[in-house]
């Protein structure tokens, strides 16, 4: 499949959210990536349910919601009601991950699981067939604009092997420090979805940057 591009609204202008949401609507982007941070699982606080709802009122593409929060089971219903199409929880934040995934599916959403840079891919063995997406963090979660951790390449390759071996249909998403300098190699390694925040929104021409990430001229 052709890879997907999911701009992270964490780097949007929060005082112009409707404008930036329309920019993504009118661009080559495939999904909206929404980063929820609770100040506990990660050291930063981003935005919550009212902002997801507000973006959802204008968005004409799926909402890919990345929960960087402790014990996300407490909020799965709320994010569904806020308009999430795909809900990703962190393996490190879930005591009963299988139950969390089941609950996300029972609410009618796609379910993703995310791995921090220190969590090995083989930790997914018992859950890989249940999930629609695996999000490989290529920075330590919590902030936009950090430097890409190259070890992510090896994790993507291993994950692709695991997906093939297990017969899973999970997509591989990579998040953190993605730019046109590493995007082609990430897709070659097996990434299906590229998340990019600061590289898109801090660029002079965000729609053109999204187009570049989508077309990946080598
Ligand atoms: C980081 C978030 C990312 C972040 C990526 O914790 O999960 O989605 O927005 O930002 P960039 O692309 O700037 O690294
Ligand atoms: Zn994210």
CSV table of N, CA and C and ligand atoms in Angstrom, one decimal, residues 33 35 66 68 175, ligand 2:
chain,number,residue,atom,x,y,z
A,33,UNK,N,-3.4,13.5,13.3
A,33,UNK,CA,-2.8,12.8,14.4
A,33,UNK,C,-3.0,13.8,15.6
A,35,UNK,N,-2.3,14.3,19.7
A,35,UNK,CA,-1.5,13.9,20.8
A,35,UNK,C,-2.1,14.3,22.1
A,66,UNK,N,-3.7,9.6,19.7
A,66,UNK,CA,-2.6,9.0,20.4
A,66,UNK,C,-2.6,9.4,21.9
A,68,UNK,N,-1.2,9.5,25.3
A,68,UNK,CA,0.0,9.4,26.2
A,68,UNK,C,-0.5,9.7,27.6
A,175,UNK,N,6.4,7.8,14.7
A,175,UNK,CA,6.0,9.1,15.3
A,175,UNK,C,7.2,9.7,16.1
B,2,LIG,ZN1,1.9,11.2,18.6
